mmCIF file of N, CA and C in Angstrom:
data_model
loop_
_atom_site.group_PDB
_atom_site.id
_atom_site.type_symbol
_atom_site.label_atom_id
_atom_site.label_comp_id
_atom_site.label_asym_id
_atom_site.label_seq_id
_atom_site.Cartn_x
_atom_site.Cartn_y
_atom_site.Cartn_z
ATOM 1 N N UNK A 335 0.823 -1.190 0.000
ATOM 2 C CA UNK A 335 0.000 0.000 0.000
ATOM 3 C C UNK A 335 0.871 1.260 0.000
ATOM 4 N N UNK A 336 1.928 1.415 1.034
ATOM 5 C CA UNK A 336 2.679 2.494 0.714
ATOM 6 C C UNK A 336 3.436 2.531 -0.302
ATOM 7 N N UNK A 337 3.695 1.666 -1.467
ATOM 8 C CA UNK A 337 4.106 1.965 -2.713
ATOM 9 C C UNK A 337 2.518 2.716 -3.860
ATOM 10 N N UNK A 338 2.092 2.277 -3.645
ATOM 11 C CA UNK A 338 0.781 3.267 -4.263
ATOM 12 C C UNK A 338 1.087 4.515 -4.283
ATOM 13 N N UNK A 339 1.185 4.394 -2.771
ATOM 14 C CA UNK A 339 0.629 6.184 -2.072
ATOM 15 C C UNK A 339 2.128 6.820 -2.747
ATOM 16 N N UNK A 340 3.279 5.848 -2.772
ATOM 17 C CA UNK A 340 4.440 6.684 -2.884
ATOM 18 C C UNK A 340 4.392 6.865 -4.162
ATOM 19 N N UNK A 341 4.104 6.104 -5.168
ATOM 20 C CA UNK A 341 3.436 5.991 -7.165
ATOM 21 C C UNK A 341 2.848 7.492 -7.141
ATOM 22 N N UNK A 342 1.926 7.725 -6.773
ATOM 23 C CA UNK A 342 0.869 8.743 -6.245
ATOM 24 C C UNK A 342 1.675 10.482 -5.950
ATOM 25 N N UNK A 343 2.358 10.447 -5.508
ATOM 26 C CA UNK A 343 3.299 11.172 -5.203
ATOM 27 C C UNK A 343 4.270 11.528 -6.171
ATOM 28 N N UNK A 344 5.448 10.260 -5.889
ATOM 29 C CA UNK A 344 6.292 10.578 -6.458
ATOM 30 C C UNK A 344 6.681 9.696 -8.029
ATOM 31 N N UNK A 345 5.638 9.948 -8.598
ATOM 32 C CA UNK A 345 6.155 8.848 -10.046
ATOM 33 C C UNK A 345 7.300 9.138 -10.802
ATOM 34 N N UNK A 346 7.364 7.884 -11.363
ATOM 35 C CA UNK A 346 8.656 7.845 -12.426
ATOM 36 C C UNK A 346 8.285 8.338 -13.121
ATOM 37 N N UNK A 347 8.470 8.982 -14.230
ATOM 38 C CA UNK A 347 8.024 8.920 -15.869
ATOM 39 C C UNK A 347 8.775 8.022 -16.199
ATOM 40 N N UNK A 348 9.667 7.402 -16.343
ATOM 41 C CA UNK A 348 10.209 6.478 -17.540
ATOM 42 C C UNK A 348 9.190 4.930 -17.521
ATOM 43 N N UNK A 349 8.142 5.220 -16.361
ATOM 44 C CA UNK A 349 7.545 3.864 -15.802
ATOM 45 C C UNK A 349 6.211 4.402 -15.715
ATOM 46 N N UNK A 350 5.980 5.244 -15.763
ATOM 47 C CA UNK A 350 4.350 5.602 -16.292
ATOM 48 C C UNK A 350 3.714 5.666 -17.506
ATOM 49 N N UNK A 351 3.476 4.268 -17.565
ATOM 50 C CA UNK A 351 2.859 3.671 -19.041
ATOM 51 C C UNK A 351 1.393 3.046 -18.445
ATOM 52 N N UNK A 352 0.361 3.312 -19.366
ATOM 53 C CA UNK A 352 -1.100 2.639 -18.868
ATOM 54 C C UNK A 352 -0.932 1.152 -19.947
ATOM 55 N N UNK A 353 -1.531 0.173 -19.549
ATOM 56 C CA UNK A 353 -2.084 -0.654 -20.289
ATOM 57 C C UNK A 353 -2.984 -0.385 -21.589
ATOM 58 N N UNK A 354 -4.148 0.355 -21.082
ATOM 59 C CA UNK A 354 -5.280 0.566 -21.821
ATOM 60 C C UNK A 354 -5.679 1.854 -20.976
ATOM 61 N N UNK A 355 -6.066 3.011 -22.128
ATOM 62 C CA UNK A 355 -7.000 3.851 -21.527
ATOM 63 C C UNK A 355 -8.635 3.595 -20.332
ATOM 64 N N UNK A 356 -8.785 2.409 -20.555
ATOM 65 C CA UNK A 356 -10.486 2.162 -20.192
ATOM 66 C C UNK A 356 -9.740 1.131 -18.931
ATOM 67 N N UNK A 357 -9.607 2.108 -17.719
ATOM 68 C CA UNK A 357 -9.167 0.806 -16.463
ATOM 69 C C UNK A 357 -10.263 -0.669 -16.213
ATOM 70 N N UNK A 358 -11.159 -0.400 -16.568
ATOM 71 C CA UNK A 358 -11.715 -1.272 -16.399
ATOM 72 C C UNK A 358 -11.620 -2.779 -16.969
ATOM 73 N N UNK A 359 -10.865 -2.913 -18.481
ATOM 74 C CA UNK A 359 -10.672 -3.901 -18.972
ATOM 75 C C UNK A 359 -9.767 -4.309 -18.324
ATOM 76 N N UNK A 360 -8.841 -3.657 -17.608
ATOM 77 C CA UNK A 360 -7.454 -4.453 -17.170
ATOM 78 C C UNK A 360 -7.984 -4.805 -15.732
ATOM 79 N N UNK A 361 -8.927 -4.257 -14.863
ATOM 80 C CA UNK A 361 -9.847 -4.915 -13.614
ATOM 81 C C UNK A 361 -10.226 -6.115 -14.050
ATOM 82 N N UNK A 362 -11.155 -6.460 -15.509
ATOM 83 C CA UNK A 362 -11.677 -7.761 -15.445
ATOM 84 C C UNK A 362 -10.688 -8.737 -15.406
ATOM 85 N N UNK A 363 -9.401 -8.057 -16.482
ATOM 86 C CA UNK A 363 -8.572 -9.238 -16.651
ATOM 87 C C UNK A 363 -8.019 -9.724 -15.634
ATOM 88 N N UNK A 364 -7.601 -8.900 -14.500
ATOM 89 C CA UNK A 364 -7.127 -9.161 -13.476
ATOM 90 C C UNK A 364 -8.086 -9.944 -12.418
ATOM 91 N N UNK A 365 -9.429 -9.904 -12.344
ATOM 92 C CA UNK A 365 -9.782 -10.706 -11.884
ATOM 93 C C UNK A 365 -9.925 -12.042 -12.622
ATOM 94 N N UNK A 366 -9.885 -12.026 -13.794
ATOM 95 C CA UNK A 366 -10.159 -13.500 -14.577
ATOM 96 C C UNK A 366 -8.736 -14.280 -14.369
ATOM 97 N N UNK A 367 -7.480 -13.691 -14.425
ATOM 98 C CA UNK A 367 -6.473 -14.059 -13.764
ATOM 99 C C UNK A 367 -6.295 -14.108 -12.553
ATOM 100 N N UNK A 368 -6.678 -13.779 -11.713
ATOM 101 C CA UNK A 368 -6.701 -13.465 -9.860
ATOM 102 C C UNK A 368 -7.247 -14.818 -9.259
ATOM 103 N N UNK A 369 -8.929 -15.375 -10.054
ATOM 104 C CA UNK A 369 -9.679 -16.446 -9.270
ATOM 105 C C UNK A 369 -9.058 -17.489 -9.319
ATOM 106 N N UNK A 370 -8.564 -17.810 -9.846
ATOM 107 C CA UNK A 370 -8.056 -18.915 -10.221
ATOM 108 C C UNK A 370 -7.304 -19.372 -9.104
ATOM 109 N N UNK A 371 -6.321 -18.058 -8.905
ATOM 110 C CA UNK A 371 -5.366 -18.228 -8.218
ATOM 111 C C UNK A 371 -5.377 -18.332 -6.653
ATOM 112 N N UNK A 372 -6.606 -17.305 -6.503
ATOM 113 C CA UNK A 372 -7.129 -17.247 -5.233
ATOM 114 C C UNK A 372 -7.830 -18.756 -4.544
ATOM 115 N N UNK A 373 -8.809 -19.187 -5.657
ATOM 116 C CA UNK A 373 -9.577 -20.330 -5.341
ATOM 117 C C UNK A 373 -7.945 -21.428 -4.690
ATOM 118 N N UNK A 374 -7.151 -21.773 -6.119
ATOM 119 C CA UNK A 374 -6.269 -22.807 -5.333
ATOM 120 C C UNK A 374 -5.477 -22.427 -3.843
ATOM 121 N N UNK A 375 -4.983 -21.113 -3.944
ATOM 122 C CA UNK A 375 -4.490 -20.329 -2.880
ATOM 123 C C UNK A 375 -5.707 -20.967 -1.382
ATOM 124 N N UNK A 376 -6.353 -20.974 -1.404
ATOM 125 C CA UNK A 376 -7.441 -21.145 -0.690
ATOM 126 C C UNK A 376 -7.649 -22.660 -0.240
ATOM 127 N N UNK A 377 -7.844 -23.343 -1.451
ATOM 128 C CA UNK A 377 -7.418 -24.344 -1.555
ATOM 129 C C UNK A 377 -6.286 -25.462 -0.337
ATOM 130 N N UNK A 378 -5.394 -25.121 -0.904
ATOM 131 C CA UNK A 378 -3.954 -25.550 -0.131
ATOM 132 C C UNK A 378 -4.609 -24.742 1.361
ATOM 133 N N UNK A 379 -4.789 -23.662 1.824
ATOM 134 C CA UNK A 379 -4.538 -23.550 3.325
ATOM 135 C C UNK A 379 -5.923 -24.386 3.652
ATOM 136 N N UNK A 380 -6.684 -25.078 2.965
ATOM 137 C CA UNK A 380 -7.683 -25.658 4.078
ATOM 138 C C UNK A 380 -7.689 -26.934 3.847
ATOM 139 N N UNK A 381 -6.544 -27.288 3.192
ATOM 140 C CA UNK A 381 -6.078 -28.988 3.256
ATOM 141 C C UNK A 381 -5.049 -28.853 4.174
ATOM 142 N N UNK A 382 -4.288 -27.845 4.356
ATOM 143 C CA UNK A 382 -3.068 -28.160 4.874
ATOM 144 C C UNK A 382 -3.960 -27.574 6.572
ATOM 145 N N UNK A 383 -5.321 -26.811 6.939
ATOM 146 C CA UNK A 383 -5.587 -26.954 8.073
ATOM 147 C C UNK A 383 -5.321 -26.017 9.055
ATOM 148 N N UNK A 384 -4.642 -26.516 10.157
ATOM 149 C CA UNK A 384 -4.045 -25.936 11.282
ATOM 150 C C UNK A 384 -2.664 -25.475 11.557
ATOM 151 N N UNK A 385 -2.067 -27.132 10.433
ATOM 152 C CA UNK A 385 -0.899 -26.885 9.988
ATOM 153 C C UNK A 385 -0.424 -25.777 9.258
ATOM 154 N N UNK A 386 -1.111 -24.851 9.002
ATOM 155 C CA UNK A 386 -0.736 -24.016 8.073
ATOM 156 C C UNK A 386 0.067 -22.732 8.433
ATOM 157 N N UNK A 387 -1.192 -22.629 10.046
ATOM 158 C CA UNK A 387 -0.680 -21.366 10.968
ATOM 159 C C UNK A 387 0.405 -21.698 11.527
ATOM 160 N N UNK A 388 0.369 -23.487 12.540
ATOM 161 C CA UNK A 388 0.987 -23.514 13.621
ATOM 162 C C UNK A 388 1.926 -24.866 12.899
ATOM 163 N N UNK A 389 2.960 -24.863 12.161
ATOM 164 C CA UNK A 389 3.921 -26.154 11.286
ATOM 165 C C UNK A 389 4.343 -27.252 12.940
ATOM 166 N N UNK A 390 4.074 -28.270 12.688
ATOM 167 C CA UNK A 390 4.807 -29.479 13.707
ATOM 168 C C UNK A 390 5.619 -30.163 12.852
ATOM 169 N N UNK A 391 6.975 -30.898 13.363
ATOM 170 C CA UNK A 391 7.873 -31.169 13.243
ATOM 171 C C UNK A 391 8.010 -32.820 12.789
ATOM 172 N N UNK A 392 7.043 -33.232 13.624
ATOM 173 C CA UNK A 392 6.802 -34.761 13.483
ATOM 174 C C UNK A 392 5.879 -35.024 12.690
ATOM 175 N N UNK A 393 5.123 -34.345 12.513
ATOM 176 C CA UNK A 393 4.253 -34.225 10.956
ATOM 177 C C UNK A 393 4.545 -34.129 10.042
ATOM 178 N N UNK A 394 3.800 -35.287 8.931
ATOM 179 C CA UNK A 394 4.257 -35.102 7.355
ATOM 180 C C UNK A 394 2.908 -34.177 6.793
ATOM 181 N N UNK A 395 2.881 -33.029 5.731
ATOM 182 C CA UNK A 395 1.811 -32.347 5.042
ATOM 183 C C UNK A 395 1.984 -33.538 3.861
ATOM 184 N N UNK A 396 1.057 -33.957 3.831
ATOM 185 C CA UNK A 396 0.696 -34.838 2.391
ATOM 186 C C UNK A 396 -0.553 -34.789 1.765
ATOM 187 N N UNK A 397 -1.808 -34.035 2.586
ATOM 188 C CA UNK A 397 -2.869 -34.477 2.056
ATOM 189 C C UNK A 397 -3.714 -33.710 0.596
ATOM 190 N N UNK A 398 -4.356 -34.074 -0.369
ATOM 191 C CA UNK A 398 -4.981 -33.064 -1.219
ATOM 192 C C UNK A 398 -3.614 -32.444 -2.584
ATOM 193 N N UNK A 399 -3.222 -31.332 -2.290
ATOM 194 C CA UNK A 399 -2.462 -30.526 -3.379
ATOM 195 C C UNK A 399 -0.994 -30.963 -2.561
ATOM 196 N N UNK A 400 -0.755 -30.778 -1.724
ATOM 197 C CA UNK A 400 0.742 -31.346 -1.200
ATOM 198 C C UNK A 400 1.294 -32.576 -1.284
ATOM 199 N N UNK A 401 0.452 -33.539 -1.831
ATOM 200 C CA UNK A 401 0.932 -34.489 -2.215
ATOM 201 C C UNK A 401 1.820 -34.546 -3.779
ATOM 202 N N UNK A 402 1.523 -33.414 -4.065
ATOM 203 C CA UNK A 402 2.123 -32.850 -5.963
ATOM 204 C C UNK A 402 2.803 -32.106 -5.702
ATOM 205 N N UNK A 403 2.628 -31.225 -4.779
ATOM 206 C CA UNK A 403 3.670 -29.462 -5.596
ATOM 207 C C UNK A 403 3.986 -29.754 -3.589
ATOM 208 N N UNK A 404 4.791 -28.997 -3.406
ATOM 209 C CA UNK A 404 5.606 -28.934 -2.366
ATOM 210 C C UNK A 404 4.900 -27.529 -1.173
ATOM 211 N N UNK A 405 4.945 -26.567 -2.194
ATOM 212 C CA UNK A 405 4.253 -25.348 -1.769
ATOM 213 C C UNK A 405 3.411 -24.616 -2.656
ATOM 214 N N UNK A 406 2.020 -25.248 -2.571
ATOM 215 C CA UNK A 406 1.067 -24.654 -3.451
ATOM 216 C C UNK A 406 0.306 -22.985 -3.438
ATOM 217 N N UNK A 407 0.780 -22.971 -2.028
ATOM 218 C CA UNK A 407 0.249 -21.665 -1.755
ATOM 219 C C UNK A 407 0.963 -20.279 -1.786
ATOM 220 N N UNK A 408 2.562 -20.964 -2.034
ATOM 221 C CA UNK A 408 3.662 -20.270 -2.430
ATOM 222 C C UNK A 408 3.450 -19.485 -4.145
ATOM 223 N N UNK A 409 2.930 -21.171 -4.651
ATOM 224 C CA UNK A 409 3.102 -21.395 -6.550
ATOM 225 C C UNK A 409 1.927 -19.793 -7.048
ATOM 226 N N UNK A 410 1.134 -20.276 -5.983
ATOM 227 C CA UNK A 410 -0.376 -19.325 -6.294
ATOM 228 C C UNK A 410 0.016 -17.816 -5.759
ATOM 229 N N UNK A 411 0.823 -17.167 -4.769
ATOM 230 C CA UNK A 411 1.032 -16.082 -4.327
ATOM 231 C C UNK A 411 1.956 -15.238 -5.028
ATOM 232 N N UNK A 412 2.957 -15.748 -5.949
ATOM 233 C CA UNK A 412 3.655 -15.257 -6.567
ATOM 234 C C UNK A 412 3.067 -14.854 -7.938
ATOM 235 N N UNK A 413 2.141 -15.382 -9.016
ATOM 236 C CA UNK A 413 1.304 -14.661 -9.674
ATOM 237 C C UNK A 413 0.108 -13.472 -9.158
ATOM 238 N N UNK A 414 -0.279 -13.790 -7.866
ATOM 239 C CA UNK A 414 -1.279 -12.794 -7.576
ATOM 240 C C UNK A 414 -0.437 -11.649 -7.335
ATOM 241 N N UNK A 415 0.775 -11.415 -6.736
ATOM 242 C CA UNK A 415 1.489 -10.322 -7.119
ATOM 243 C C UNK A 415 1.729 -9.525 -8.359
ATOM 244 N N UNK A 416 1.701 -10.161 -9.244
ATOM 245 C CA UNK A 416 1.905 -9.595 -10.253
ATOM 246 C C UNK A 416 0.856 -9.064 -11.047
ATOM 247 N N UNK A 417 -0.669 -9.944 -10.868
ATOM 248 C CA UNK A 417 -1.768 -9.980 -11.190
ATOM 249 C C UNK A 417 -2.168 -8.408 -10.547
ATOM 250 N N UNK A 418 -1.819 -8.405 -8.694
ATOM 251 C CA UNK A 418 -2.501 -7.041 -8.472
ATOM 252 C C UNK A 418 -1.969 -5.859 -8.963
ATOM 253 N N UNK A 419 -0.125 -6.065 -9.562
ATOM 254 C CA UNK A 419 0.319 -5.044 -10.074
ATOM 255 C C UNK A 419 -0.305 -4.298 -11.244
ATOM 256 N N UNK A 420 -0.358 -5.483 -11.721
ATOM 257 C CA UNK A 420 -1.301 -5.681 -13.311
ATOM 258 C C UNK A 420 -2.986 -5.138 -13.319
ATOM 259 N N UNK A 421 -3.420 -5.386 -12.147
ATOM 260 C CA UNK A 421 -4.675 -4.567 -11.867
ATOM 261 C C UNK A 421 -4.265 -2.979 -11.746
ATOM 262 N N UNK A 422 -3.719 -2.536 -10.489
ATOM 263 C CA UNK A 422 -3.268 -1.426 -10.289
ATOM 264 C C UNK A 422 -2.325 -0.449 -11.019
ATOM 265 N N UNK A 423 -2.064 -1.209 -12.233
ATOM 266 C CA UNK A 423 -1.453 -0.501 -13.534
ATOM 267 C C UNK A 423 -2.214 0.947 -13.730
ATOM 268 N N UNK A 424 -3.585 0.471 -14.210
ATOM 269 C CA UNK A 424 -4.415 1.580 -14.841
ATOM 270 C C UNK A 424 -5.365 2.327 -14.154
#
């Protein structure tokens, strides 16, 4: 959030480029890219539970999406970054 406010302020020009005049197309896209990500994001923390907040040591995470990808909620957080940049472009 305080990079906004600081965008807001103090912009670059060499980095103030819009996507599209009409912000709104780049809102939908960003949500049509966002759910996806959110749903699995969502996903993984309610297979992985309790474990998610509080990790134990003698516990294996295996159940649902952790049995495939290692850190699913990692895989999914690193596009929604970019996704909200990509919203907050225009």
């Amino acid at each position: 959030m305080g990079n906004i406010i600081l965008w807001i302020w103090l912009p670059i020009p060499s980095l103030d480029w819009q996507i599209t005049q009409n912000p709104l197309i780049v809102l939908i896209i960003a949500l049509i890219l966002g759910i996806p990500c959110l749903i699995i994001m969502s996903i993984g923390v309610m297979q992985a539970g309790k474990e998610s907040w509080e990790p134990h040591r003698d516990k294996i995470l295996d159940p649902g999406l952790y049995r495939y990808v290692r850190h699913p909620k990692a895989i999914t957080e690193f596009p929604l970054f970019a996704i909200m940049a990509f919203g907050v472009n225009s």
